Amino acid sequence: MRGYLQDKEFREAYRAAYNDVVEDATRKAQLLMGKAMGVFEAVMDDTAESGATRTQAAAKAMEYALRLTEQTDVVTELAELRKAVFPDES
């Protein structure tokens, strides 16, 4: 594999293919997020579940929501910084 990675053309094609796979997997994961959060919501609302189970579902839902919020904020700030540093790029 190292030999192939020395070839610039191969390396660029490999990176492009890898990026496509990662982007596809990311899109699929994003599509599942709503469904996953719905599961947390269903467990939280299910009074037949134990209090501990419902609390754990609520805690996990909050944890993931906070992480996503933080990541969204970082991406927004990064985009603003990029505009400030590279104003000519669009």
Coordinates of N, CA, C and O in Angstrom, one line a residue:
M1 N 0.8 -1.2 0.0 CA 0.0 0.0 0.0 C 0.9 1.3 0.0 O 0.5 2.2 -0.6
R2 N 2.0 1.2 0.7 CA 2.9 2.4 0.8 C 3.4 2.8 -0.6 O 3.5 4.0 -0.9
G3 N 3.7 1.8 -1.4 CA 4.1 2.0 -2.7 C 3.1 2.8 -3.6 O 3.4 3.7 -4.3
Y4 N 1.9 2.4 -3.4 CA 0.8 3.0 -4.2 C 0.6 4.5 -3.7 O 0.4 5.4 -4.5
L5 N 0.8 4.7 -2.4 CA 0.6 6.0 -1.8 C 1.7 7.0 -2.2 O 1.5 8.2 -2.1
Q6 N 2.8 6.5 -2.7 CA 3.8 7.3 -3.3 C 3.4 8.0 -4.6 O 3.9 9.0 -5.0
D7 N 2.5 7.3 -5.3 CA 2.0 7.8 -6.6 C 0.9 8.9 -6.3 O -0.1 8.6 -5.8
K8 N 1.2 10.1 -6.8 CA 0.4 11.2 -6.5 C -1.1 11.0 -7.1 O -2.0 11.3 -6.4
E9 N -1.1 10.5 -8.3 CA -2.4 10.3 -8.9 C -3.2 9.2 -8.1 O -4.4 9.5 -7.9
F10 N -2.6 8.1 -7.7 CA -3.3 7.1 -6.9 C -3.7 7.7 -5.6 O -4.9 7.5 -5.2
R11 N -2.8 8.5 -4.9 CA -3.1 9.0 -3.6 C -4.3 10.0 -3.7 O -5.2 9.9 -2.8
E12 N -4.4 10.8 -4.7 CA -5.5 11.7 -4.9 C -6.8 10.9 -5.1 O -7.9 11.3 -4.6
A13 N -6.8 9.9 -6.0 CA -8.0 9.1 -6.2 C -8.4 8.3 -5.0 O -9.6 8.2 -4.7
Y14 N -7.4 7.8 -4.2 CA -7.7 7.1 -3.0 C -8.4 8.1 -2.0 O -9.4 7.7 -1.4
R15 N -7.8 9.3 -1.8 CA -8.4 10.2 -0.9 C -9.8 10.6 -1.3 O -10.7 10.7 -0.5
A16 N -10.0 10.8 -2.6 CA -11.4 11.2 -3.1 C -12.4 10.0 -2.8 O -13.5 10.3 -2.4
A17 N -12.0 8.8 -3.1 CA -12.8 7.7 -2.8 C -13.1 7.5 -1.3 O -14.3 7.3 -0.9
Y18 N -12.1 7.7 -0.5 CA -12.3 7.6 0.9 C -13.2 8.7 1.4 O -14.1 8.4 2.2
N19 N -13.0 9.9 0.9 CA -13.9 11.0 1.3 C -15.3 10.7 0.9 O -16.3 11.1 1.7
D20 N -15.5 10.2 -0.2 CA -16.9 9.8 -0.7 C -17.5 8.8 0.3 O -18.7 8.9 0.7
V21 N -16.8 7.8 0.7 CA -17.3 6.8 1.6 C -17.6 7.4 3.0 O -18.7 7.2 3.5
V22 N -16.8 8.3 3.5 CA -17.0 8.9 4.8 C -18.2 9.9 4.7 O -19.1 9.9 5.6
E23 N -18.3 10.6 3.6 CA -19.5 11.5 3.4 C -20.8 10.7 3.3 O -21.8 11.1 3.9
D24 N -20.8 9.6 2.6 CA -21.9 8.7 2.5 C -22.3 8.2 3.9 O -23.5 8.2 4.3
A25 N -21.4 7.7 4.7 CA -21.6 7.2 6.0 C -22.2 8.3 6.9 O -23.1 8.1 7.7
T26 N -21.6 9.5 6.8 CA -22.1 10.6 7.6 C -23.5 11.0 7.3 O -24.3 11.2 8.2
R27 N -23.9 11.0 6.0 CA -25.3 11.3 5.6 C -26.2 10.2 6.2 O -27.3 10.6 6.7
K28 N -25.8 9.0 6.1 CA -26.7 7.9 6.6 C -26.8 8.1 8.1 O -27.9 7.9 8.7
A29 N -25.8 8.4 8.8 CA -25.8 8.6 10.3 C -26.7 9.8 10.6 O -27.5 9.7 11.5
Q30 N -26.6 10.8 9.8 CA -27.5 12.0 10.1 C -29.0 11.7 9.9 O -29.8 12.2 10.6
L31 N -29.2 10.8 8.9 CA -30.6 10.4 8.7 C -31.2 9.6 9.8 O -32.4 9.7 10.1
L32 N -30.3 8.9 10.5 CA -30.7 8.1 11.6 C -30.9 8.8 12.9 O -31.5 8.4 13.9
M33 N -30.3 10.0 13.0 CA -30.3 10.8 14.3 C -31.8 11.1 14.7 O -32.1 10.9 15.9
G34 N -32.6 11.5 13.8 CA -34.0 11.8 14.2 C -34.7 10.5 14.8 O -35.4 10.6 15.8
K35 N -34.5 9.4 14.1 CA -35.1 8.1 14.6 C -34.5 7.8 16.0 O -35.3 7.3 16.9
A36 N -33.2 7.9 16.1 CA -32.6 7.6 17.4 C -33.1 8.5 18.5 O -33.4 8.0 19.6
M37 N -33.2 9.7 18.3 CA -33.8 10.6 19.3 C -35.2 10.3 19.6 O -35.7 10.4 20.7
G38 N -35.9 9.8 18.6 CA -37.3 9.4 18.8 C -37.4 8.2 19.7 O -38.3 8.1 20.5
V39 N -36.4 7.3 19.7 CA -36.3 6.2 20.6 C -36.1 6.7 22.0 O -36.8 6.2 22.9
F40 N -35.2 7.6 22.2 CA -35.0 8.2 23.5 C -36.3 8.8 24.0 O -36.7 8.6 25.2
E41 N -37.0 9.5 23.1 CA -38.2 10.2 23.5 C -39.3 9.2 23.9 O -40.0 9.3 24.9
A42 N -39.4 8.1 23.1 CA -40.4 7.1 23.5 C -40.1 6.4 24.8 O -41.0 6.2 25.6
V43 N -38.8 6.1 25.1 CA -38.5 5.5 26.4 C -38.8 6.5 27.5 O -39.3 6.1 28.6
M44 N -38.4 7.8 27.3 CA -38.6 8.8 28.3 C -40.1 8.9 28.7 O -40.5 9.1 29.8
D45 N -41.0 8.8 27.6 CA -42.4 9.0 27.8 C -43.1 7.7 28.3 O -44.3 7.8 28.6
D46 N -42.5 6.6 28.2 CA -43.1 5.3 28.5 C -43.1 5.1 30.0 O -42.2 4.7 30.7
T47 N -44.3 5.3 30.6 CA -44.4 5.2 32.1 C -44.3 3.7 32.6 O -44.2 3.5 33.8
A48 N -44.4 2.8 31.6 CA -44.2 1.4 32.0 C -42.7 1.1 32.3 O -42.4 0.1 32.9
E49 N -41.8 2.0 31.8 CA -40.4 1.8 32.0 C -40.0 2.3 33.4 O -40.7 3.1 34.0
S50 N -39.0 1.8 33.9 CA -38.5 2.2 35.3 C -38.1 3.6 35.2 O -37.7 4.1 34.2
G51 N -38.1 4.2 36.4 CA -37.6 5.6 36.5 C -36.2 5.7 36.0 O -35.8 6.7 35.4
A52 N -35.4 4.7 36.4 CA -33.9 4.7 36.1 C -33.7 4.7 34.6 O -32.9 5.4 34.0
T53 N -34.5 3.8 33.9 CA -34.4 3.7 32.4 C -34.8 5.0 31.8 O -34.1 5.5 30.8
R54 N -35.9 5.6 32.2 CA -36.4 6.8 31.6 C -35.4 8.0 31.9 O -35.1 8.8 31.0
T55 N -34.8 8.0 33.1 CA -33.8 9.0 33.4 C -32.6 8.9 32.5 O -32.0 9.8 32.0
Q56 N -32.2 7.6 32.3 CA -31.0 7.3 31.5 C -31.2 7.8 30.1 O -30.3 8.4 29.4
A57 N -32.4 7.5 29.6 CA -32.7 7.9 28.2 C -32.7 9.4 28.1 O -32.2 10.0 27.1
A58 N -33.3 10.1 29.1 CA -33.3 11.6 29.1 C -31.9 12.1 29.1 O -31.5 13.1 28.4
A59 N -31.1 11.5 30.0 CA -29.7 12.0 30.1 C -28.9 11.8 28.8 O -28.2 12.7 28.4
K60 N -29.1 10.7 28.2 CA -28.4 10.4 26.9 C -28.9 11.4 25.8 O -28.1 11.9 25.1
A61 N -30.2 11.6 25.8 CA -30.7 12.6 24.8 C -30.1 14.0 25.0 O -29.7 14.6 24.1
M62 N -30.1 14.4 26.2 CA -29.5 15.7 26.6 C -28.0 15.8 26.2 O -27.6 16.7 25.7
E63 N -27.3 14.7 26.5 CA -25.9 14.6 26.3 C -25.6 14.8 24.8 O -24.8 15.6 24.3
Y64 N -26.4 14.1 23.9 CA -26.2 14.1 22.5 C -26.6 15.5 22.0 O -26.0 16.0 21.1
A65 N -27.7 16.0 22.5 CA -28.2 17.3 22.0 C -27.1 18.4 22.3 O -26.9 19.3 21.5
L66 N -26.5 18.3 23.5 CA -25.5 19.3 23.9 C -24.3 19.2 23.0 O -23.7 20.2 22.6
R67 N -23.9 17.9 22.7 CA -22.7 17.7 21.9 C -23.0 18.3 20.5 O -22.1 18.9 19.9
L68 N -24.1 18.0 19.9 CA -24.5 18.5 18.6 C -24.5 20.0 18.6 O -24.0 20.7 17.6
T69 N -25.0 20.6 19.6 CA -25.1 22.1 19.7 C -23.7 22.7 19.8 O -23.4 23.6 19.1
E70 N -22.8 22.1 20.6 CA -21.4 22.5 20.7 C -20.7 22.4 19.3 O -20.0 23.3 18.9
Q71 N -20.9 21.3 18.7 CA -20.3 21.1 17.4 C -20.8 22.1 16.3 O -20.0 22.6 15.5
T72 N -22.1 22.3 16.4 CA -22.7 23.3 15.4 C -22.1 24.7 15.7 O -21.8 25.4 14.8
D73 N -22.0 25.1 17.0 CA -21.4 26.3 17.3 C -20.0 26.5 16.8 O -19.5 27.5 16.3
V74 N -19.2 25.4 17.0 CA -17.8 25.4 16.6 C -17.7 25.6 15.1 O -16.9 26.4 14.5
V75 N -18.5 24.9 14.3 CA -18.5 25.0 12.9 C -18.9 26.4 12.4 O -18.3 26.9 11.5
T76 N -19.9 27.0 13.1 CA -20.3 28.3 12.8 C -19.1 29.3 13.0 O -18.8 30.2 12.2
E77 N -18.5 29.2 14.2 CA -17.4 30.1 14.5 C -16.2 29.9 13.6 O -15.6 30.9 13.2
L78 N -16.0 28.7 13.2 CA -14.9 28.4 12.2 C -15.2 29.0 10.9 O -14.3 29.6 10.3
A79 N -16.4 29.0 10.5 CA -16.8 29.6 9.2 C -16.6 31.1 9.3 O -16.1 31.7 8.3
E80 N -17.0 31.7 10.4 CA -16.8 33.1 10.6 C -15.3 33.5 10.6 O -14.9 34.5 10.0
L81 N -14.5 32.7 11.3 CA -13.1 33.0 11.3 C -12.5 32.9 9.9 O -11.6 33.7 9.5
R82 N -12.9 31.9 9.2 CA -12.4 31.7 7.8 C -12.7 32.9 7.0 O -11.9 33.4 6.2
K83 N -14.0 33.4 7.1 CA -14.3 34.6 6.3 C -13.5 35.8 6.7 O -13.1 36.6 5.9
A84 N -13.2 35.9 8.0 CA -12.3 37.0 8.5 C -10.9 36.9 8.0 O -10.3 37.9 7.6
V85 N -10.4 35.7 8.0 CA -9.0 35.5 7.6 C -8.8 35.5 6.1 O -7.8 35.9 5.5
F86 N -9.8 34.9 5.4 CA -9.8 34.7 3.9 C -11.0 35.4 3.3 O -11.9 34.7 2.8
P87 N -11.1 36.7 3.4 CA -12.3 37.4 2.9 C -12.6 37.2 1.4 O -13.8 37.3 1.0
D88 N -11.6 36.9 0.6 CA -11.8 36.8 -0.8 C -12.3 35.4 -1.2 O -12.8 35.2 -2.4
E89 N -12.3 34.4 -0.3 CA -12.9 33.1 -0.6 C -14.4 33.1 -0.4 O -14.9 33.7 0.5
S90 N -15.0 32.4 -1.2 CA -16.5 32.3 -1.1 C -16.9 30.8 -0.8 O -16.4 29.9 -1.3

